[in-house]
Amino acid sequence: MDFLPLFLQVKNQRCLVVGGGDVALRKIRLLVSAGAIVRVVAPCINQDIQDFIAGNAFGSRSHQLLTKPFAPADLKDVSLVIAATDKKAVNQQVADSARTQNLFVNVVDDAEIGNAIMPAIIDRSPVMVAFSTGGKAPVLARLLREKLEALLPQGLGRLAQLAGDCRHLVKAKFSKINDRRYFWEKVLQGDVAEQALAGNIKQAKNLLIQQLNETAEQKTGEVYLVGGGPGDPDLLTFKALRLMQQADVVLHDRLVSDDVLALCRRDADYIYVGKKRNSHTRTQEEINALLVNLAKQGKRVLRLKGGDPFIFGRGGEEIESLSDEGIPFQVVPGITAASGCASYAGIPLTHRDHAQSVRFITGHLKNGSYALNWQEMLDPGQTLVFYMGLMGLSQICQKLVEHGRDPHTPIALIQKGTTPEQRIFIGTLANFAKTIEQEQVKAPTLIIVGTVVNLHKKLNWFVPG
Ligand code: SAH
């Protein structure tokens, strides 16, 4: 981060603007609208500035127009400085003088000279959105602003104002911060918000008070069992994202990518319940109990799983214990590794000319061997997808061939599919185990067996990194 984003209270503070042209006028307008008292200094101050100041004169501490060149003495009693002249040397002089007095100074169109930048803004006061590109691409900031401008309703300020007016009522009703948060989330997205945005403030306020009276303190929370997909955060569903952003606690494990995790609510509590990373691994029973306990404390708990929670994710077991305890839950499907990896590797799992069915199989070894029904995996028109199969790869290839699948059947291993570290290895059942032995493969990996793998050469489109 090159600059610290901050909103300044400049009401009744003296702010200096050096410059007497149109650029200066824009800054003067902004400062005055935020309640600042401006001092404008320039050898020549244009008529528009003079008119604007005359039209905004107030009180004893009024705005000042000083028709003269800038001098360091102009910084007296000033809390913010803006250099808005078209002369680089003057801007530099203003910035130097300001800095020696430890004042923040914005130099218009020259972020390098100053140490404060003015963002592009969307003003829905009291809601304010500010964009900055650190002075690198002001046009980009403006374009972003235009995009968001269309998304943010004009009445947003009214809604925020209403929320501000009713804050004390909500605080008085709910002692727990979570209850207040749930209430606001409901109100700010429901009928109350609709009415406020439409300008019916009185109605919105009545509705809010009615809902406040009707809402009881929360006793039990809820669990969201959410599929986080195979890695690429763009593959999350809208519902997953919404629940990720409202959960109070996040239970995640090794398969959930950092990029996906970064989209959860920032101030939520995070609990890592994965295997491997630390020695204090939680058993499945402990995870189930933790989910129940947290929900009983009234929390909204996000159980975030890699891929889809109902495909080799033990999601079923986790919600069974919730159901036993009468705890409400929702399940949100995610893109399972088979779909994600296949798409990002250009390997369609079914194809009219190659495969009429697809089978997802656990490749997890039990006591070093497999108890799988290999006879059911011999149909050349069936694509096989092995999850967790890296350790047992040579056995998988060997067993398939032993039971009669053609040794020339193509096989693919996809490492960290859909992520910048995706790598794809291709071979045949006959030679693949040897090929992979020589590679430094990183988990997680997915194995696809079948002639659809041949399509990778032509359909591969994803360039990782
Ligand atoms: N519920 C998950 C699967 C959990 S089992 C899902 O639906 O995808 C864990 C296995 O999933 C891993 O051993 C690996 O085989 C596979 N897997 C998950 N994410 C993967 C990824 N990004 N790339 C390759 N394989 C992945």
Tab-separated table of C-alpha atoms and ligand atoms in Angstrom:
chain	number	residue	atom	x	y	z
A	1	MET	CA	0.000	0.000	0.000
A	2	ASP	CA	1.614	3.279	-1.055
A	3	PHE	CA	-0.905	5.634	0.532
A	4	LEU	CA	-3.069	5.316	3.626
A	5	PRO	CA	-6.725	5.886	2.751
A	6	LEU	CA	-8.260	8.333	5.186
A	7	PHE	CA	-11.189	10.732	5.360
A	8	LEU	CA	-10.386	14.093	6.924
A	9	GLN	CA	-12.670	16.244	9.044
A	10	VAL	CA	-11.920	19.741	7.767
A	11	LYS	CA	-15.001	21.507	9.074
A	12	ASN	CA	-13.974	24.986	10.307
A	13	GLN	CA	-10.336	24.201	9.564
A	14	ARG	CA	-8.291	26.655	7.577
A	15	CYS	CA	-7.116	25.105	4.300
A	16	LEU	CA	-4.776	26.776	1.869
A	17	VAL	CA	-5.255	26.614	-1.874
A	18	VAL	CA	-2.452	28.073	-3.967
A	19	GLY	CA	-3.694	28.893	-7.449
A	20	GLY	CA	-6.290	31.133	-9.003
A	21	GLY	CA	-7.588	29.190	-12.006
A	22	ASP	CA	-10.257	26.595	-12.767
A	23	VAL	CA	-8.324	23.710	-11.227
A	24	ALA	CA	-8.025	25.651	-7.995
A	25	LEU	CA	-11.733	26.451	-8.147
A	26	ARG	CA	-12.626	22.731	-8.254
A	27	LYS	CA	-10.595	22.097	-5.122
A	28	ILE	CA	-12.011	25.167	-3.396
A	29	ARG	CA	-15.541	23.942	-4.095
A	30	LEU	CA	-14.732	20.549	-2.617
A	31	LEU	CA	-13.133	22.030	0.495
A	32	VAL	CA	-16.006	24.420	1.068
A	33	SER	CA	-18.557	21.656	0.640
A	34	ALA	CA	-16.751	19.776	3.418
A	35	GLY	CA	-17.021	22.852	5.655
A	36	ALA	CA	-13.433	24.086	5.376
A	37	ILE	CA	-12.466	27.737	5.568
A	38	VAL	CA	-10.244	28.412	2.604
A	39	ARG	CA	-7.403	30.799	2.044
A	40	VAL	CA	-6.730	31.261	-1.650
A	41	VAL	CA	-3.387	32.654	-2.674
A	42	ALA	CA	-2.402	33.579	-6.248
A	43	PRO	CA	-1.131	36.664	-8.083
A	44	CYS	CA	-4.238	36.479	-10.210
A	45	ILE	CA	-7.527	35.006	-8.951
A	46	ASN	CA	-10.179	34.444	-11.584
A	47	GLN	CA	-13.659	35.884	-11.471
A	48	ASP	CA	-15.350	32.515	-10.887
A	49	ILE	CA	-13.379	31.962	-7.704
A	50	GLN	CA	-14.170	35.468	-6.540
A	51	ASP	CA	-17.879	34.929	-7.206
A	52	PHE	CA	-17.881	31.549	-5.521
A	53	ILE	CA	-16.200	32.887	-2.402
A	54	ALA	CA	-18.511	35.909	-2.303
A	55	GLY	CA	-21.480	33.579	-2.535
A	56	ASN	CA	-20.216	31.390	0.283
A	57	ALA	CA	-19.087	34.035	2.770
A	58	PHE	CA	-20.020	33.272	6.340
A	59	GLY	CA	-19.278	34.179	9.965
A	60	SER	CA	-16.253	35.829	11.404
A	61	ARG	CA	-13.682	33.224	10.325
A	62	SER	CA	-14.420	33.741	6.671
A	63	HIS	CA	-12.665	32.663	3.508
A	64	GLN	CA	-9.699	34.749	2.366
A	65	LEU	CA	-8.566	35.739	-1.098
A	66	LEU	CA	-4.979	36.946	-1.170
A	67	THR	CA	-4.002	38.352	-4.546
A	68	LYS	CA	-0.235	37.896	-4.327
A	69	PRO	CA	2.437	35.278	-4.926
A	70	PHE	CA	2.670	32.421	-2.432
A	71	ALA	CA	4.906	32.966	0.603
A	72	PRO	CA	5.598	30.485	3.425
A	73	ALA	CA	3.789	32.816	5.838
A	74	ASP	CA	0.553	31.837	4.047
A	75	LEU	CA	0.767	28.490	5.816
A	76	LYS	CA	0.003	30.056	9.188
A	77	ASP	CA	-2.862	28.278	11.013
A	78	VAL	CA	-3.413	25.980	8.071
A	79	SER	CA	-4.191	22.272	8.454
A	80	LEU	CA	-4.148	21.177	4.813
A	81	VAL	CA	-2.461	22.537	1.705
A	82	ILE	CA	-3.357	22.179	-1.947
A	83	ALA	CA	-1.037	23.432	-4.667
A	84	ALA	CA	-3.107	23.931	-7.804
A	85	THR	CA	-1.037	26.201	-10.014
A	86	ASP	CA	0.178	25.335	-13.506
A	87	LYS	CA	3.738	26.258	-12.533
A	88	LYS	CA	5.809	23.312	-11.396
A	89	ALA	CA	8.322	25.523	-9.569
A	90	VAL	CA	5.571	27.192	-7.539
A	91	ASN	CA	3.952	23.859	-6.718
A	92	GLN	CA	7.343	22.570	-5.637
A	93	GLN	CA	7.927	25.604	-3.429
A	94	VAL	CA	4.512	25.199	-1.787
A	95	ALA	CA	5.116	21.500	-1.208
A	96	ASP	CA	8.583	22.101	0.268
A	97	SER	CA	7.328	24.795	2.607
A	98	ALA	CA	4.380	22.665	3.708
A	99	ARG	CA	6.567	19.671	4.395
A	100	THR	CA	8.989	21.653	6.533
A	101	GLN	CA	5.993	22.507	8.692
A	102	ASN	CA	4.784	18.858	8.751
A	103	LEU	CA	1.669	19.727	6.820
A	104	PHE	CA	0.088	17.353	4.352
A	105	VAL	CA	0.132	18.812	0.873
A	106	ASN	CA	-1.660	17.778	-2.267
A	107	VAL	CA	-0.155	18.886	-5.540
A	108	VAL	CA	-2.744	18.627	-8.247
A	109	ASP	CA	-1.701	16.226	-11.001
A	110	ASP	CA	1.680	15.589	-9.391
A	111	ALA	CA	1.495	12.951	-6.682
A	112	GLU	CA	5.288	12.760	-6.536
A	113	ILE	CA	5.824	16.298	-5.268
A	114	GLY	CA	3.137	16.230	-2.630
A	115	ASN	CA	2.348	13.645	0.023
A	116	ALA	CA	-1.450	13.585	-0.114
A	117	ILE	CA	-3.602	12.689	-3.062
A	118	MET	CA	-7.190	13.580	-3.767
A	119	PRO	CA	-9.143	10.499	-4.791
A	120	ALA	CA	-11.875	10.288	-7.385
A	121	ILE	CA	-15.063	10.223	-5.362
A	122	ILE	CA	-18.653	9.119	-5.431
A	123	ASP	CA	-20.558	11.325	-3.069
A	124	ARG	CA	-23.701	9.930	-1.502
A	125	SER	CA	-23.125	11.761	1.760
A	126	PRO	CA	-22.795	10.511	4.386
A	127	VAL	CA	-21.753	7.566	2.220
A	128	MET	CA	-18.555	8.412	0.415
A	129	VAL	CA	-16.594	6.172	-1.941
A	130	ALA	CA	-13.066	7.191	-2.842
A	131	PHE	CA	-10.791	5.744	-5.527
A	132	SER	CA	-7.141	6.207	-5.978
A	133	THR	CA	-4.508	4.708	-8.209
A	134	GLY	CA	-1.755	6.279	-6.155
A	135	GLY	CA	-1.474	9.019	-8.764
A	136	LYS	CA	-0.447	6.429	-11.381
A	137	ALA	CA	-3.574	6.356	-13.531
A	138	PRO	CA	-6.128	9.046	-12.649
A	139	VAL	CA	-8.152	8.143	-15.746
A	140	LEU	CA	-8.493	4.568	-14.525
A	141	ALA	CA	-9.756	5.848	-11.186
A	142	ARG	CA	-12.284	7.964	-13.043
A	143	LEU	CA	-13.423	5.023	-15.177
A	144	LEU	CA	-13.874	2.869	-12.091
A	145	ARG	CA	-15.824	5.634	-10.492
A	146	GLU	CA	-18.158	5.858	-13.472
A	147	LYS	CA	-18.776	2.117	-13.289
A	148	LEU	CA	-19.613	2.161	-9.612
A	149	GLU	CA	-21.534	5.401	-9.841
A	150	ALA	CA	-24.184	3.527	-11.799
A	151	LEU	CA	-24.328	0.763	-9.204
A	152	LEU	CA	-24.801	2.918	-6.129
A	153	PRO	CA	-28.341	4.241	-5.818
A	154	GLN	CA	-28.745	7.983	-5.391
A	155	GLY	CA	-30.714	7.458	-2.201
A	156	LEU	CA	-27.873	5.648	-0.450
A	157	GLY	CA	-27.095	8.715	1.627
A	158	ARG	CA	-30.663	8.813	2.926
A	159	LEU	CA	-30.395	5.190	3.969
A	160	ALA	CA	-27.146	5.824	5.835
A	161	GLN	CA	-28.666	8.878	7.467
A	162	LEU	CA	-31.645	6.847	8.641
A	163	ALA	CA	-29.346	4.166	10.035
A	164	GLY	CA	-27.402	6.851	11.878
A	165	ASP	CA	-30.603	8.321	13.341
A	166	CYS	CA	-31.767	4.910	14.604
A	167	ARG	CA	-28.461	3.563	15.861
A	168	HIS	CA	-29.181	4.369	19.475
A	169	LEU	CA	-32.539	2.542	19.341
A	170	VAL	CA	-30.927	-0.603	17.974
A	171	LYS	CA	-28.133	-0.398	20.514
A	172	ALA	CA	-30.655	-0.078	23.320
A	173	LYS	CA	-32.580	-3.129	22.127
A	174	PHE	CA	-29.734	-5.588	21.492
A	175	SER	CA	-26.937	-5.991	23.968
A	176	LYS	CA	-24.965	-8.437	21.787
A	177	ILE	CA	-22.988	-7.060	18.882
A	178	ASN	CA	-23.925	-10.050	16.711
A	179	ASP	CA	-27.628	-9.374	17.177
A	180	ARG	CA	-27.138	-5.756	16.177
A	181	ARG	CA	-25.192	-6.827	13.137
A	182	TYR	CA	-27.849	-9.305	11.986
A	183	PHE	CA	-30.527	-6.700	12.463
A	184	TRP	CA	-28.691	-4.130	10.375
A	185	GLU	CA	-27.916	-6.638	7.676
A	186	LYS	CA	-31.597	-7.464	7.409
A	187	VAL	CA	-32.744	-3.875	7.500
A	188	LEU	CA	-30.173	-2.539	5.074
A	189	GLN	CA	-31.132	-5.078	2.435
A	190	GLY	CA	-34.892	-5.341	2.871
A	191	ASP	CA	-38.082	-3.241	2.766
A	192	VAL	CA	-36.647	-0.521	4.961
A	193	ALA	CA	-33.831	0.034	2.509
A	194	GLU	CA	-36.242	0.032	-0.436
A	195	GLN	CA	-38.355	2.726	1.159
A	196	ALA	CA	-35.387	4.861	2.163
A	197	LEU	CA	-33.818	4.608	-1.268
A	198	ALA	CA	-37.134	5.615	-2.802
A	199	GLY	CA	-37.177	8.691	-0.578
A	200	ASN	CA	-39.997	7.565	1.751
A	201	ILE	CA	-38.018	8.242	4.889
A	202	LYS	CA	-40.944	8.399	7.282
A	203	GLN	CA	-42.268	5.065	6.094
A	204	ALA	CA	-38.790	3.556	6.208
A	205	LYS	CA	-38.325	4.695	9.794
A	206	ASN	CA	-41.715	3.309	10.872
A	207	LEU	CA	-40.898	-0.012	9.246
A	208	LEU	CA	-37.521	-0.106	10.913
A	209	ILE	CA	-39.045	0.496	14.340
A	210	GLN	CA	-41.698	-2.127	13.668
A	211	GLN	CA	-39.035	-4.664	12.714
A	212	LEU	CA	-37.010	-3.709	15.758
A	213	ASN	CA	-39.966	-4.472	18.001
A	214	GLU	CA	-40.613	-7.760	16.257
A	215	THR	CA	-37.039	-9.076	16.248
A	216	ALA	CA	-36.092	-11.234	19.194
A	217	GLU	CA	-32.565	-11.691	20.429
A	218	GLN	CA	-30.880	-14.505	18.581
A	219	LYS	CA	-30.520	-17.752	20.513
A	220	THR	CA	-29.143	-20.163	17.924
A	221	GLY	CA	-26.936	-19.331	15.015
A	222	GLU	CA	-26.728	-21.100	11.707
A	223	VAL	CA	-24.152	-23.080	9.789
A	224	TYR	CA	-23.384	-22.518	6.135
A	225	LEU	CA	-21.717	-25.488	4.509
A	226	VAL	CA	-20.200	-23.856	1.473
A	227	GLY	CA	-18.251	-25.217	-1.466
A	228	GLY	CA	-15.281	-22.968	-2.133
A	229	GLY	CA	-14.502	-24.533	-5.509
A	230	PRO	CA	-11.141	-25.837	-6.708
A	231	GLY	CA	-9.086	-22.669	-6.247
A	232	ASP	CA	-9.901	-19.889	-8.687
A	233	PRO	CA	-12.045	-17.429	-6.670
A	234	ASP	CA	-13.955	-16.458	-9.812
A	235	LEU	CA	-15.551	-19.898	-9.687
A	236	LEU	CA	-17.451	-19.183	-6.470
A	237	THR	CA	-21.219	-18.898	-6.647
A	238	PHE	CA	-22.947	-15.625	-5.742
A	239	LYS	CA	-24.571	-17.360	-2.805
A	240	ALA	CA	-21.243	-18.665	-1.536
A	241	LEU	CA	-19.794	-15.158	-1.675
A	242	ARG	CA	-22.785	-13.644	0.107
A	243	LEU	CA	-22.638	-16.134	2.973
A	244	MET	CA	-18.842	-15.895	3.158
A	245	GLN	CA	-19.198	-12.187	3.714
A	246	GLN	CA	-21.750	-12.405	6.467
A	247	ALA	CA	-20.430	-15.286	8.581
A	248	ASP	CA	-19.034	-14.513	12.033
A	249	VAL	CA	-16.708	-17.524	12.166
A	250	VAL	CA	-14.953	-19.330	9.335
A	251	LEU	CA	-13.822	-22.955	9.633
A	252	HIS	CA	-11.584	-23.760	6.717
A	253	ASP	CA	-9.109	-26.415	5.727
A	254	ARG	CA	-6.141	-27.050	3.516
A	255	LEU	CA	-7.976	-27.291	0.219
A	256	VAL	CA	-9.477	-23.812	0.383
A	257	SER	CA	-7.204	-21.495	-1.578
A	258	ASP	CA	-5.883	-18.285	-0.017
A	259	ASP	CA	-7.552	-16.266	-2.758
A	260	VAL	CA	-10.919	-17.751	-1.855
A	261	LEU	CA	-10.356	-17.287	1.861
A	262	ALA	CA	-9.485	-13.642	1.277
A	263	LEU	CA	-13.075	-13.050	0.157
A	264	CYS	CA	-14.549	-13.948	3.564
A	265	ARG	CA	-15.527	-11.247	5.990
A	266	ARG	CA	-12.416	-9.496	7.176
A	267	ASP	CA	-13.323	-9.233	10.825
A	268	ALA	CA	-14.641	-12.794	11.141
A	269	ASP	CA	-12.844	-15.283	13.391
A	270	TYR	CA	-10.863	-17.825	11.397
A	271	ILE	CA	-10.329	-21.378	12.612
A	272	TYR	CA	-8.088	-23.686	10.629
A	273	VAL	CA	-9.330	-27.231	10.950
A	274	GLY	CA	-7.236	-28.834	8.252
A	275	LYS	CA	-4.965	-31.790	8.429
A	276	LYS	CA	-1.188	-31.549	8.054
A	277	ARG	CA	-0.384	-27.872	8.661
A	278	ASN	CA	-0.112	-28.295	12.421
A	279	SER	CA	0.244	-31.331	14.576
A	280	HIS	CA	-2.957	-30.642	16.528
A	281	THR	CA	-5.167	-32.091	13.868
A	282	ARG	CA	-8.850	-32.088	14.727
A	283	THR	CA	-10.774	-35.259	14.200
A	284	GLN	CA	-13.980	-35.184	12.193
A	285	GLU	CA	-15.939	-35.619	15.445
A	286	GLU	CA	-14.202	-32.577	16.936
A	287	ILE	CA	-15.049	-30.506	13.890
A	288	ASN	CA	-18.687	-31.616	14.077
A	289	ALA	CA	-18.808	-30.685	17.766
A	290	LEU	CA	-17.147	-27.321	17.112
A	291	LEU	CA	-19.759	-26.458	14.483
A	292	VAL	CA	-22.541	-27.320	16.928
A	293	ASN	CA	-20.992	-25.332	19.785
A	294	LEU	CA	-20.348	-22.211	17.752
A	295	ALA	CA	-23.882	-22.245	16.342
A	296	LYS	CA	-25.294	-22.687	19.837
A	297	GLN	CA	-23.482	-19.504	20.851
A	298	GLY	CA	-25.669	-17.733	18.286
A	299	LYS	CA	-22.946	-17.408	15.659
A	300	ARG	CA	-23.248	-17.702	11.914
A	301	VAL	CA	-20.654	-20.272	11.104
A	302	LEU	CA	-19.161	-20.746	7.680
A	303	ARG	CA	-17.831	-24.223	7.057
A	304	LEU	CA	-15.831	-23.593	3.944
A	305	LYS	CA	-14.753	-26.653	1.972
A	306	GLY	CA	-12.660	-27.075	-1.134
A	307	GLY	CA	-14.627	-28.022	-4.237
A	308	ASP	CA	-18.113	-29.263	-3.498
A	309	PRO	CA	-18.971	-30.191	0.101
A	310	PHE	CA	-20.928	-33.258	-0.946
A	311	ILE	CA	-18.216	-34.776	-3.105
A	312	PHE	CA	-15.561	-36.500	-1.017
A	313	GLY	CA	-15.946	-33.638	1.427
A	314	ARG	CA	-17.559	-35.313	4.440
A	315	GLY	CA	-20.127	-32.538	4.257
A	316	GLY	CA	-22.899	-35.048	4.844
A	317	GLU	CA	-21.450	-36.088	8.186
A	318	GLU	CA	-21.059	-32.535	9.355
A	319	ILE	CA	-24.644	-31.545	8.697
A	320	GLU	CA	-25.963	-34.797	10.131
A	321	SER	CA	-24.742	-33.778	13.557
A	322	LEU	CA	-26.262	-30.307	13.065
A	323	SER	CA	-29.555	-31.886	12.139
A	324	ASP	CA	-29.400	-34.088	15.263
A	325	GLU	CA	-29.012	-30.942	17.381
A	326	GLY	CA	-31.739	-29.013	15.575
A	327	ILE	CA	-29.333	-26.370	14.296
A	328	PRO	CA	-30.362	-24.626	11.088
A	329	PHE	CA	-28.008	-24.990	8.151
A	330	GLN	CA	-27.711	-24.310	4.431
A	331	VAL	CA	-25.595	-26.140	1.889
A	332	VAL	CA	-24.084	-24.290	-1.046
A	333	PRO	CA	-22.629	-26.413	-3.829
A	334	GLY	CA	-19.213	-25.607	-5.192
A	335	ILE	CA	-17.432	-26.514	-8.372
A	336	THR	CA	-15.897	-29.871	-7.680
A	337	ALA	CA	-12.283	-30.550	-8.607
A	338	ALA	CA	-13.367	-32.835	-11.470
A	339	SER	CA	-15.340	-30.069	-13.189
A	340	GLY	CA	-12.822	-27.342	-12.413
A	341	CYS	CA	-9.730	-29.280	-13.440
A	342	ALA	CA	-11.365	-30.769	-16.528
A	343	SER	CA	-12.527	-27.351	-17.748
A	344	TYR	CA	-9.216	-25.631	-17.070
A	345	ALA	CA	-7.299	-28.483	-18.705
A	346	GLY	CA	-9.492	-28.571	-21.810
A	347	ILE	CA	-10.590	-32.155	-21.127
A	348	PRO	CA	-14.364	-32.563	-21.485
A	349	LEU	CA	-15.426	-35.321	-19.090
A	350	THR	CA	-18.020	-36.586	-21.538
A	351	HIS	CA	-17.974	-36.294	-25.299
A	352	ARG	CA	-20.215	-37.926	-27.886
A	353	ASP	CA	-17.260	-39.540	-29.642
A	354	HIS	CA	-15.377	-40.638	-26.533
A	355	ALA	CA	-17.284	-41.016	-23.284
A	356	GLN	CA	-20.945	-41.494	-22.499
A	357	SER	CA	-20.506	-41.556	-18.746
A	358	VAL	CA	-18.126	-40.356	-16.070
A	359	ARG	CA	-17.316	-41.853	-12.681
A	360	PHE	CA	-15.833	-40.031	-9.673
A	361	ILE	CA	-13.719	-42.375	-7.560
A	362	THR	CA	-11.802	-41.945	-4.345
A	363	GLY	CA	-8.186	-42.841	-4.923
A	364	HIS	CA	-7.450	-42.750	-1.202
A	365	LEU	CA	-5.448	-45.806	-0.170
A	366	LYS	CA	-6.636	-47.778	2.841
A	367	ASN	CA	-3.754	-49.561	4.552
A	368	GLY	CA	-1.732	-49.219	1.354
A	369	SER	CA	-4.223	-50.884	-0.966
A	370	TYR	CA	-7.569	-50.499	-2.708
A	371	ALA	CA	-10.924	-52.171	-2.232
A	372	LEU	CA	-12.437	-50.771	-5.422
A	373	ASN	CA	-14.608	-52.534	-7.946
A	374	TRP	CA	-12.193	-52.440	-10.917
A	375	GLN	CA	-14.550	-54.502	-13.091
A	376	GLU	CA	-16.884	-51.509	-13.245
A	377	MET	CA	-14.142	-49.258	-14.615
A	378	LEU	CA	-13.275	-51.091	-17.800
A	379	ASP	CA	-15.748	-49.575	-20.245
A	380	PRO	CA	-13.676	-47.517	-22.745
A	381	GLY	CA	-16.684	-45.182	-23.060
A	382	GLN	CA	-16.468	-44.213	-19.401
A	383	THR	CA	-14.198	-41.449	-18.121
A	384	LEU	CA	-12.714	-42.144	-14.705
A	385	VAL	CA	-11.829	-39.343	-12.318
A	386	PHE	CA	-9.739	-40.228	-9.282
A	387	TYR	CA	-9.648	-37.833	-6.342
A	388	MET	CA	-6.830	-38.195	-3.788
A	389	GLY	CA	-5.064	-40.629	-6.080
A	390	LEU	CA	-1.463	-39.380	-6.244
A	391	MET	CA	-0.094	-41.818	-3.661
A	392	GLY	CA	-1.849	-44.742	-5.310
A	393	LEU	CA	-1.201	-43.698	-8.891
A	394	SER	CA	0.941	-46.678	-9.874
A	395	GLN	CA	-1.585	-49.095	-8.316
A	396	ILE	CA	-4.470	-47.402	-10.140
A	397	CYS	CA	-2.722	-47.756	-13.513
A	398	GLN	CA	-1.629	-51.311	-12.781
A	399	LYS	CA	-5.061	-52.497	-11.551
A	400	LEU	CA	-6.898	-50.973	-14.503
A	401	VAL	CA	-4.593	-52.709	-16.984
A	402	GLU	CA	-4.586	-55.980	-15.002
A	403	HIS	CA	-8.379	-56.056	-15.107
A	404	GLY	CA	-8.440	-55.427	-18.831
A	405	ARG	CA	-8.442	-51.723	-19.619
A	406	ASP	CA	-6.338	-50.929	-22.689
A	407	PRO	CA	-2.770	-49.976	-21.565
A	408	HIS	CA	-2.759	-47.259	-24.248
A	409	THR	CA	-5.667	-45.467	-22.567
A	410	PRO	CA	-4.599	-41.865	-22.031
A	411	ILE	CA	-4.351	-40.522	-18.507
A	412	ALA	CA	-3.884	-36.994	-17.184
A	413	LEU	CA	-2.784	-35.717	-13.823
A	414	ILE	CA	-3.746	-32.142	-13.031
A	415	GLN	CA	-1.864	-30.391	-10.290
A	416	LYS	CA	-3.551	-27.489	-8.433
A	417	GLY	CA	-6.174	-27.134	-11.122
A	418	THR	CA	-7.659	-23.674	-11.860
A	419	THR	CA	-4.875	-21.912	-9.944
A	420	PRO	CA	-1.764	-20.073	-11.161
A	421	GLU	CA	0.199	-23.223	-10.230
A	422	GLN	CA	-1.802	-25.527	-12.458
A	423	ARG	CA	0.317	-28.113	-14.280
A	424	ILE	CA	-0.853	-30.950	-16.471
A	425	PHE	CA	0.945	-34.226	-17.057
A	426	ILE	CA	-0.204	-36.619	-19.768
A	427	GLY	CA	0.681	-40.225	-20.473
A	428	THR	CA	-0.844	-43.685	-20.899
A	429	LEU	CA	-1.778	-46.267	-18.314
A	430	ALA	CA	1.287	-48.239	-19.365
A	431	ASN	CA	3.924	-45.541	-18.767
A	432	PHE	CA	2.396	-42.885	-16.527
A	433	ALA	CA	3.599	-43.969	-13.093
A	434	LYS	CA	7.226	-43.777	-14.323
A	435	THR	CA	6.668	-40.346	-15.888
A	436	ILE	CA	5.230	-38.907	-12.699
A	437	GLU	CA	7.965	-40.374	-10.513
A	438	GLN	CA	10.424	-38.044	-12.255
A	439	GLU	CA	8.348	-34.912	-11.689
A	440	GLN	CA	8.051	-32.756	-8.602
A	441	VAL	CA	4.303	-32.838	-8.301
A	442	LYS	CA	2.499	-30.656	-5.746
A	443	ALA	CA	-0.817	-31.605	-4.113
A	444	PRO	CA	-3.701	-31.464	-4.673
A	445	THR	CA	-3.859	-33.450	-7.872
A	446	LEU	CA	-6.644	-35.026	-9.844
A	447	ILE	CA	-6.387	-37.958	-12.206
A	448	ILE	CA	-8.488	-38.325	-15.352
A	449	VAL	CA	-8.488	-41.595	-17.328
A	450	GLY	CA	-10.101	-42.048	-20.747
A	451	THR	CA	-9.757	-41.085	-24.393
A	452	VAL	CA	-11.222	-37.641	-23.640
A	453	VAL	CA	-7.711	-36.834	-22.369
A	454	ASN	CA	-6.568	-36.755	-26.006
A	455	LEU	CA	-8.690	-33.639	-26.531
A	456	HIS	CA	-6.444	-31.660	-24.186
A	457	LYS	CA	-3.935	-31.026	-26.955
A	458	LYS	CA	-6.511	-29.185	-29.024
A	459	LEU	CA	-8.762	-27.667	-26.339
A	460	ASN	CA	-6.228	-26.493	-23.791
A	461	TRP	CA	-6.941	-22.790	-23.246
A	462	PHE	CA	-5.967	-21.852	-19.713
A	463	VAL	CA	-2.591	-20.207	-19.255
A	464	PRO	CA	-1.711	-20.334	-15.550
A	465	GLY	CA	0.129	-17.537	-13.786
B	1	SAH	N1	-14.754	-31.766	-2.043
B	1	SAH	C1	-13.645	-31.673	-2.932
B	1	SAH	C2	-12.795	-32.921	-2.932
B	1	SAH	C3	-12.152	-33.206	-1.616
B	1	SAH	S1	-11.099	-34.596	-1.679
B	1	SAH	C4	-14.143	-31.367	-4.341
B	1	SAH	O1	-15.335	-31.452	-4.599
B	1	SAH	O2	-13.333	-31.046	-5.183
B	1	SAH	C5	-9.540	-33.862	-1.990
B	1	SAH	C6	-9.093	-34.145	-3.392
B	1	SAH	O3	-9.726	-33.274	-4.302
B	1	SAH	C7	-7.628	-33.892	-3.625
B	1	SAH	O4	-6.836	-34.956	-3.161
B	1	SAH	C8	-7.599	-33.789	-5.117
B	1	SAH	O5	-7.681	-35.062	-5.725
B	1	SAH	C9	-8.885	-33.088	-5.420
B	1	SAH	N2	-8.700	-31.647	-5.630
B	1	SAH	C10	-9.270	-30.654	-4.951
B	1	SAH	N3	-8.923	-29.460	-5.444
B	1	SAH	C11	-8.088	-29.716	-6.475
B	1	SAH	C12	-7.376	-28.894	-7.396
B	1	SAH	N4	-7.455	-27.560	-7.356
B	1	SAH	N5	-6.625	-29.493	-8.326
B	1	SAH	C13	-6.524	-30.827	-8.380
B	1	SAH	N6	-7.170	-31.642	-7.547
B	1	SAH	C14	-7.944	-31.098	-6.597
